[in-house]
Amino acid sequence: MPAFTDIMSDAFDYFRAYALRALCKARAMPRGRIKHLQLVVGRIYNLLKKEAAYAPNTQQLQDFRAAQQLEAALDRRRDDGSAPERGFAAARPGAEREAR
């Protein structure tokens, strides 16, 4: 009788590796929108892993490519520093002076 690991599909293993890497990357990030989106990417990979455990299909590849594009966009945005993490923005000009 073959071991369980012998009958696992390659797609399952790849999606598992991507999910693990994405979630570890998110854990290392500071709080903010980028961290939240990185966690979402990890969850997408995890869902793809679960689907691949049953039967691989071509829709998974489309979802996988979309998740990779999102993750690449997050990496570019984080490396460029184009959107600094500032916390909450004032609701209207001068509102921050009222709170002091």
PDB file of C-alpha atoms in Angstrom:
ATOM      1  CA  MET A   1       0.000   0.000   0.000  1.00  0.00           C
ATOM      2  CA  PRO A   2       1.517   3.399  -0.986  1.00  0.00           C
ATOM      3  CA  ALA A   3       2.190   5.999   1.647  1.00  0.00           C
ATOM      4  CA  PHE A   4      -0.030   9.081   1.759  1.00  0.00           C
ATOM      5  CA  THR A   5       2.797  11.334   0.564  1.00  0.00           C
ATOM      6  CA  ASP A   6       3.329   9.160  -2.523  1.00  0.00           C
ATOM      7  CA  ILE A   7      -0.158   9.861  -3.874  1.00  0.00           C
ATOM      8  CA  MET A   8      -0.203  13.617  -3.259  1.00  0.00           C
ATOM      9  CA  SER A   9      -0.360  15.771  -6.335  1.00  0.00           C
ATOM     10  CA  ASP A  10       2.354  18.217  -7.291  1.00  0.00           C
ATOM     11  CA  ALA A  11      -0.167  21.066  -7.336  1.00  0.00           C
ATOM     12  CA  PHE A  12      -0.992  20.450  -3.677  1.00  0.00           C
ATOM     13  CA  ASP A  13       2.682  20.573  -2.715  1.00  0.00           C
ATOM     14  CA  TYR A  14       3.356  23.744  -4.712  1.00  0.00           C
ATOM     15  CA  PHE A  15       0.301  25.560  -3.368  1.00  0.00           C
ATOM     16  CA  ARG A  16       1.246  24.506   0.158  1.00  0.00           C
ATOM     17  CA  ALA A  17       4.760  25.886  -0.278  1.00  0.00           C
ATOM     18  CA  TYR A  18       3.438  29.183  -1.673  1.00  0.00           C
ATOM     19  CA  ALA A  19       0.907  29.489   1.169  1.00  0.00           C
ATOM     20  CA  LEU A  20       3.560  28.852   3.789  1.00  0.00           C
ATOM     21  CA  ARG A  21       5.945  31.381   2.245  1.00  0.00           C
ATOM     22  CA  ALA A  22       3.239  34.049   1.882  1.00  0.00           C
ATOM     23  CA  LEU A  23       2.019  33.660   5.460  1.00  0.00           C
ATOM     24  CA  CYS A  24       5.553  33.736   6.875  1.00  0.00           C
ATOM     25  CA  LYS A  25       6.239  36.884   4.864  1.00  0.00           C
ATOM     26  CA  ALA A  26       3.068  38.460   6.273  1.00  0.00           C
ATOM     27  CA  ARG A  27       4.059  37.609   9.848  1.00  0.00           C
ATOM     28  CA  ALA A  28       7.309  39.512   9.398  1.00  0.00           C
ATOM     29  CA  MET A  29       5.558  42.680   8.189  1.00  0.00           C
ATOM     30  CA  PRO A  30       4.489  45.573  10.403  1.00  0.00           C
ATOM     31  CA  ARG A  31       0.785  46.178  10.908  1.00  0.00           C
ATOM     32  CA  GLY A  32      -1.091  47.806   8.095  1.00  0.00           C
ATOM     33  CA  ARG A  33      -2.919  47.373   4.835  1.00  0.00           C
ATOM     34  CA  ILE A  34      -0.025  45.654   3.049  1.00  0.00           C
ATOM     35  CA  LYS A  35       0.221  43.025   5.806  1.00  0.00           C
ATOM     36  CA  HIS A  36      -3.518  42.407   5.589  1.00  0.00           C
ATOM     37  CA  LEU A  37      -3.348  41.975   1.816  1.00  0.00           C
ATOM     38  CA  GLN A  38      -0.357  39.623   2.152  1.00  0.00           C
ATOM     39  CA  LEU A  39      -2.414  37.503   4.575  1.00  0.00           C
ATOM     40  CA  VAL A  40      -5.229  37.449   2.007  1.00  0.00           C
ATOM     41  CA  VAL A  41      -2.775  36.161  -0.606  1.00  0.00           C
ATOM     42  CA  GLY A  42      -1.711  33.420   1.818  1.00  0.00           C
ATOM     43  CA  ARG A  43      -5.332  32.454   2.356  1.00  0.00           C
ATOM     44  CA  ILE A  44      -5.906  32.264  -1.394  1.00  0.00           C
ATOM     45  CA  TYR A  45      -2.957  29.896  -1.762  1.00  0.00           C
ATOM     46  CA  ASN A  46      -4.307  27.857   1.143  1.00  0.00           C
ATOM     47  CA  LEU A  47      -7.735  27.542  -0.505  1.00  0.00           C
ATOM     48  CA  LEU A  48      -6.087  26.517  -3.769  1.00  0.00           C
ATOM     49  CA  LYS A  49      -4.137  23.889  -1.837  1.00  0.00           C
ATOM     50  CA  LYS A  50      -7.351  22.469  -0.408  1.00  0.00           C
ATOM     51  CA  GLU A  51      -8.989  22.377  -3.837  1.00  0.00           C
ATOM     52  CA  ALA A  52      -5.941  20.705  -5.375  1.00  0.00           C
ATOM     53  CA  ALA A  53      -6.110  17.967  -2.764  1.00  0.00           C
ATOM     54  CA  TYR A  54      -9.351  16.780  -4.345  1.00  0.00           C
ATOM     55  CA  ALA A  55      -8.758  17.310  -8.049  1.00  0.00           C
ATOM     56  CA  PRO A  56      -6.590  19.796  -9.943  1.00  0.00           C
ATOM     57  CA  ASN A  57      -8.253  21.878 -12.650  1.00  0.00           C
ATOM     58  CA  THR A  58      -7.436  24.792 -14.945  1.00  0.00           C
ATOM     59  CA  GLN A  59      -9.387  27.341 -12.916  1.00  0.00           C
ATOM     60  CA  GLN A  60      -6.891  26.854 -10.117  1.00  0.00           C
ATOM     61  CA  LEU A  61      -4.110  27.986 -12.431  1.00  0.00           C
ATOM     62  CA  GLN A  62      -5.967  31.189 -13.268  1.00  0.00           C
ATOM     63  CA  ASP A  63      -6.543  31.896  -9.576  1.00  0.00           C
ATOM     64  CA  PHE A  64      -2.916  31.066  -8.835  1.00  0.00           C
ATOM     65  CA  ARG A  65      -1.672  33.518 -11.468  1.00  0.00           C
ATOM     66  CA  ALA A  66      -3.972  36.236 -10.113  1.00  0.00           C
ATOM     67  CA  ALA A  67      -2.659  35.654  -6.583  1.00  0.00           C
ATOM     68  CA  GLN A  68       0.926  35.804  -7.847  1.00  0.00           C
ATOM     69  CA  GLN A  69       0.232  39.095  -9.618  1.00  0.00           C
ATOM     70  CA  LEU A  70      -1.298  40.542  -6.445  1.00  0.00           C
ATOM     71  CA  GLU A  71       1.669  39.409  -4.379  1.00  0.00           C
ATOM     72  CA  ALA A  72       4.123  40.898  -6.890  1.00  0.00           C
ATOM     73  CA  ALA A  73       2.217  44.193  -6.806  1.00  0.00           C
ATOM     74  CA  LEU A  74       2.397  44.184  -3.005  1.00  0.00           C
ATOM     75  CA  ASP A  75       6.143  43.576  -3.126  1.00  0.00           C
ATOM     76  CA  ARG A  76       6.657  46.429  -5.572  1.00  0.00           C
ATOM     77  CA  ARG A  77       4.533  48.776  -3.475  1.00  0.00           C
ATOM     78  CA  ARG A  78       6.327  47.836  -0.265  1.00  0.00           C
ATOM     79  CA  ASP A  79       9.795  48.170  -1.814  1.00  0.00           C
ATOM     80  CA  ASP A  80       9.051  51.519  -3.504  1.00  0.00           C
ATOM     81  CA  GLY A  81       7.627  53.034  -0.367  1.00  0.00           C
ATOM     82  CA  SER A  82       5.049  54.782  -2.530  1.00  0.00           C
ATOM     83  CA  ALA A  83       2.362  54.554   0.145  1.00  0.00           C
ATOM     84  CA  PRO A  84       3.781  55.246   3.585  1.00  0.00           C
ATOM     85  CA  GLU A  85       1.956  53.832   6.574  1.00  0.00           C
ATOM     86  CA  ARG A  86       0.612  56.874   8.410  1.00  0.00           C
ATOM     87  CA  GLY A  87      -2.167  55.575  10.618  1.00  0.00           C
ATOM     88  CA  PHE A  88      -5.430  57.503  10.525  1.00  0.00           C
ATOM     89  CA  ALA A  89      -5.787  60.555   8.319  1.00  0.00           C
ATOM     90  CA  ALA A  90      -7.643  63.632   9.486  1.00  0.00           C
ATOM     91  CA  ALA A  91     -11.306  63.698   8.472  1.00  0.00           C
ATOM     92  CA  ARG A  92     -11.101  67.371   7.472  1.00  0.00           C
ATOM     93  CA  PRO A  93      -8.377  70.008   7.464  1.00  0.00           C
ATOM     94  CA  GLY A  94      -7.649  71.222  10.979  1.00  0.00           C
ATOM     95  CA  ALA A  95      -9.334  68.268  12.700  1.00  0.00           C
ATOM     96  CA  GLU A  96      -6.023  67.021  14.070  1.00  0.00           C
ATOM     97  CA  ARG A  97      -5.522  70.339  15.916  1.00  0.00           C
ATOM     98  CA  GLU A  98      -8.860  69.908  17.688  1.00  0.00           C
ATOM     99  CA  ALA A  99      -7.858  66.518  19.054  1.00  0.00           C
ATOM    100  CA  ARG A 100      -4.714  67.813  20.790  1.00  0.00           C
TER     101      ARG A 100
END
